[in-house]
Amino acid sequence: TNGDINSYTSCVQDYKGRLIIGSYSGFFVYDKDWKYQHFLPGKTYAENKILIITIAPDSTIWMGTNRGIHQYDKNLNK
């Protein structure tokens, strides 16, 4: 991917100061130096269309799509 964020949908900041940004083409994780990684958690467009991102009290990052939810494992970075 080229890293372009189209159709920004949601953004949270995790406990390490990283920004997790949802879009219609997966999600992006930006570190404090603005280096990023792009993730496509699903196999179809609908599974990769991130509509909302939230952080649970235990720091788990959850993302909602049209086809269910995904969990971002910050320790494994996937």
XYZ file of N, CA and C in Angstrom:
234
model
N 0.835 -1.192 0.000
C 0.000 0.000 0.000
C 0.870 1.242 0.000
N 0.283 2.320 -0.351
C 1.037 3.563 -0.399
C 0.885 4.391 0.861
N 0.080 3.945 1.810
C -0.064 4.648 3.069
C -1.053 5.789 3.050
N -1.741 5.986 1.939
C -2.733 7.050 1.890
C -3.932 6.672 2.746
N -4.332 7.600 3.574
C -5.532 7.357 4.376
C -6.705 7.976 3.634
N -7.616 7.124 3.182
C -8.820 7.619 2.529
C -9.991 7.344 3.448
N -10.930 8.203 3.458
C -12.134 8.000 4.256
C -11.815 7.693 5.708
N -11.062 8.573 6.329
C -10.757 8.465 7.761
C -12.037 8.239 8.553
N -12.024 7.289 9.479
C -13.237 6.977 10.214
C -13.110 7.112 11.722
N -11.943 6.800 12.273
C -11.799 6.795 13.721
C -10.327 6.888 14.086
N -10.042 7.436 15.264
C -8.654 7.555 15.691
C -8.588 7.469 17.216
N -7.603 6.728 17.719
C -7.341 6.681 19.159
C -5.828 6.765 19.359
N -5.450 7.163 20.563
C -4.043 7.164 20.940
C -3.857 6.099 22.008
N -2.884 5.193 21.806
C -2.676 4.131 22.777
C -1.754 4.592 23.894
N -1.489 3.710 24.835
C -0.714 4.057 26.020
C 0.749 4.362 25.697
N 1.234 3.999 24.510
C 2.602 4.309 24.086
C 2.664 5.599 23.268
N 1.536 6.264 23.094
C 1.499 7.491 22.328
C 1.341 7.287 20.840
N 1.133 6.052 20.403
C 0.920 5.780 18.978
C -0.509 6.148 18.602
N -0.684 6.610 17.377
C -2.018 6.866 16.852
C -2.460 5.669 16.042
N -3.655 5.181 16.317
C -4.257 4.116 15.528
C -5.411 4.768 14.778
N -5.307 4.788 13.458
C -6.266 5.498 12.623
C -6.993 4.505 11.729
N -8.302 4.493 11.817
C -9.129 3.625 10.984
C -9.506 4.308 9.690
N -9.663 3.502 8.638
C -10.070 4.027 7.341
C -10.887 2.965 6.617
N -11.325 3.281 5.427
C -12.047 2.301 4.616
C -11.104 1.277 4.003
N -9.811 1.464 4.207
C -8.830 0.502 3.692
C -7.917 0.020 4.822
N -8.516 -0.485 5.884
C -7.756 -1.015 7.006
C -7.442 0.050 8.040
N -6.339 -0.175 8.777
C -5.954 0.805 9.779
C -4.454 1.047 9.726
N -4.066 2.195 10.266
C -2.678 2.638 10.257
C -2.238 2.861 11.691
N -1.004 2.489 11.997
C -0.426 2.733 13.314
C 0.771 3.654 13.113
N 0.675 4.856 13.661
C 1.733 5.854 13.559
C 2.461 5.959 14.890
N 3.802 5.914 14.849
C 4.567 6.103 16.074
C 4.829 7.596 16.263
N 5.579 7.941 17.306
C 5.823 9.351 17.629
C 6.648 10.065 16.570
N 7.393 9.318 15.748
C 8.191 9.908 14.667
C 7.428 9.952 13.348
N 6.143 9.649 13.375
C 5.255 9.621 12.216
C 5.613 8.531 11.213
N 6.343 7.529 11.666
C 6.530 6.327 10.844
C 5.280 5.490 11.053
N 4.822 4.836 10.015
C 3.564 4.116 10.133
C 3.672 2.719 9.552
N 2.706 1.904 9.974
C 2.473 0.596 9.384
C 1.004 0.542 9.007
N 0.705 -0.116 7.908
C -0.655 -0.245 7.406
C -1.077 -1.700 7.555
N -2.257 -1.924 8.113
C -2.763 -3.270 8.344
C -4.098 -3.467 7.652
N -4.267 -4.624 7.059
C -5.545 -5.060 6.500
C -5.956 -6.291 7.304
N -6.818 -6.113 8.311
C -7.139 -7.221 9.206
C -8.023 -8.302 8.608
N -8.739 -7.997 7.545
C -9.651 -8.972 6.953
C -9.243 -9.368 5.557
N -10.106 -10.179 4.939
C -9.837 -10.663 3.585
C -10.690 -9.976 2.531
N -11.707 -9.241 2.966
C -12.587 -8.560 2.020
C -12.655 -7.069 2.349
N -13.184 -6.306 1.406
C -13.337 -4.868 1.617
C -14.143 -4.589 2.885
N -15.256 -5.288 3.067
C -16.114 -5.037 4.224
C -15.411 -5.353 5.543
N -14.524 -6.349 5.546
C -13.785 -6.696 6.763
C -12.655 -5.703 7.048
N -12.214 -4.973 6.043
C -11.140 -3.999 6.209
C -11.637 -2.570 6.366
N -12.943 -2.378 6.259
C -13.536 -1.051 6.392
C -13.758 -0.775 7.881
N -12.778 -0.147 8.511
C -12.828 0.119 9.949
C -13.780 1.283 10.194
N -14.819 1.043 10.995
C -15.812 2.081 11.272
C -15.578 2.760 12.609
N -15.044 2.030 13.576
C -14.817 2.596 14.900
C -13.665 1.865 15.574
N -12.905 2.602 16.369
C -11.808 2.035 17.150
C -11.998 2.471 18.594
N -11.792 1.564 19.517
C -11.895 1.900 20.934
C -10.826 1.141 21.713
N -10.470 1.676 22.855
C -9.496 1.025 23.737
C -10.216 0.618 25.016
N -10.114 -0.665 25.354
C -10.731 -1.199 26.568
C -9.888 -0.796 27.786
N -10.454 -0.901 28.992
C -9.703 -0.552 30.207
C -8.389 -1.329 30.373
N -8.295 -2.519 29.774
C -7.049 -3.300 29.870
C -6.075 -2.968 28.739
N -6.323 -1.885 28.004
C -5.499 -1.397 26.887
C -5.650 -2.199 25.599
N -6.599 -3.125 25.548
C -6.876 -3.854 24.317
C -7.524 -2.911 23.318
N -7.059 -2.954 22.081
C -7.597 -2.095 21.033
C -8.538 -2.917 20.164
N -9.794 -2.468 20.072
C -10.834 -3.149 19.310
C -11.277 -2.270 18.158
N -11.568 -2.917 17.015
C -12.025 -2.203 15.826
C -13.290 -2.853 15.295
N -14.284 -2.037 15.016
C -15.532 -2.530 14.465
C -15.617 -2.293 12.971
N -16.139 -3.295 12.259
C -16.336 -3.212 10.810
C -17.773 -3.587 10.486
N -18.119 -3.573 9.207
C -19.439 -4.039 8.767
C -19.602 -5.537 8.973
N -18.518 -6.253 9.127
C -18.541 -7.717 9.209
C -18.060 -8.269 10.544
N -18.011 -7.443 11.573
C -17.597 -7.939 12.882
C -16.519 -7.073 13.504
N -15.777 -7.661 14.448
C -14.758 -6.905 15.157
C -13.391 -7.550 14.997
N -12.362 -6.726 15.158
C -10.973 -7.175 15.128
C -10.298 -6.660 16.388
N -9.305 -7.371 16.849
C -8.489 -6.943 17.966
C -7.076 -6.699 17.449
N -6.505 -5.544 17.796
C -5.119 -5.231 17.422
C -4.231 -5.683 18.573
N -3.337 -6.624 18.311
C -2.404 -7.101 19.326
C -1.154 -6.238 19.262
N -1.067 -5.291 20.180
C 0.034 -4.341 20.152
C 1.373 -4.983 20.464
N 1.376 -6.122 21.170
C 2.630 -6.816 21.478
C 3.181 -7.549 20.253
N 2.300 -8.130 19.455
C 2.727 -8.826 18.240
C 2.659 -7.923 17.020
N 2.097 -6.726 17.192
C 1.949 -5.760 16.115
C 1.189 -6.333 14.931
N 0.050 -6.967 15.231
C -0.816 -7.491 14.169
C -2.254 -7.503 14.611
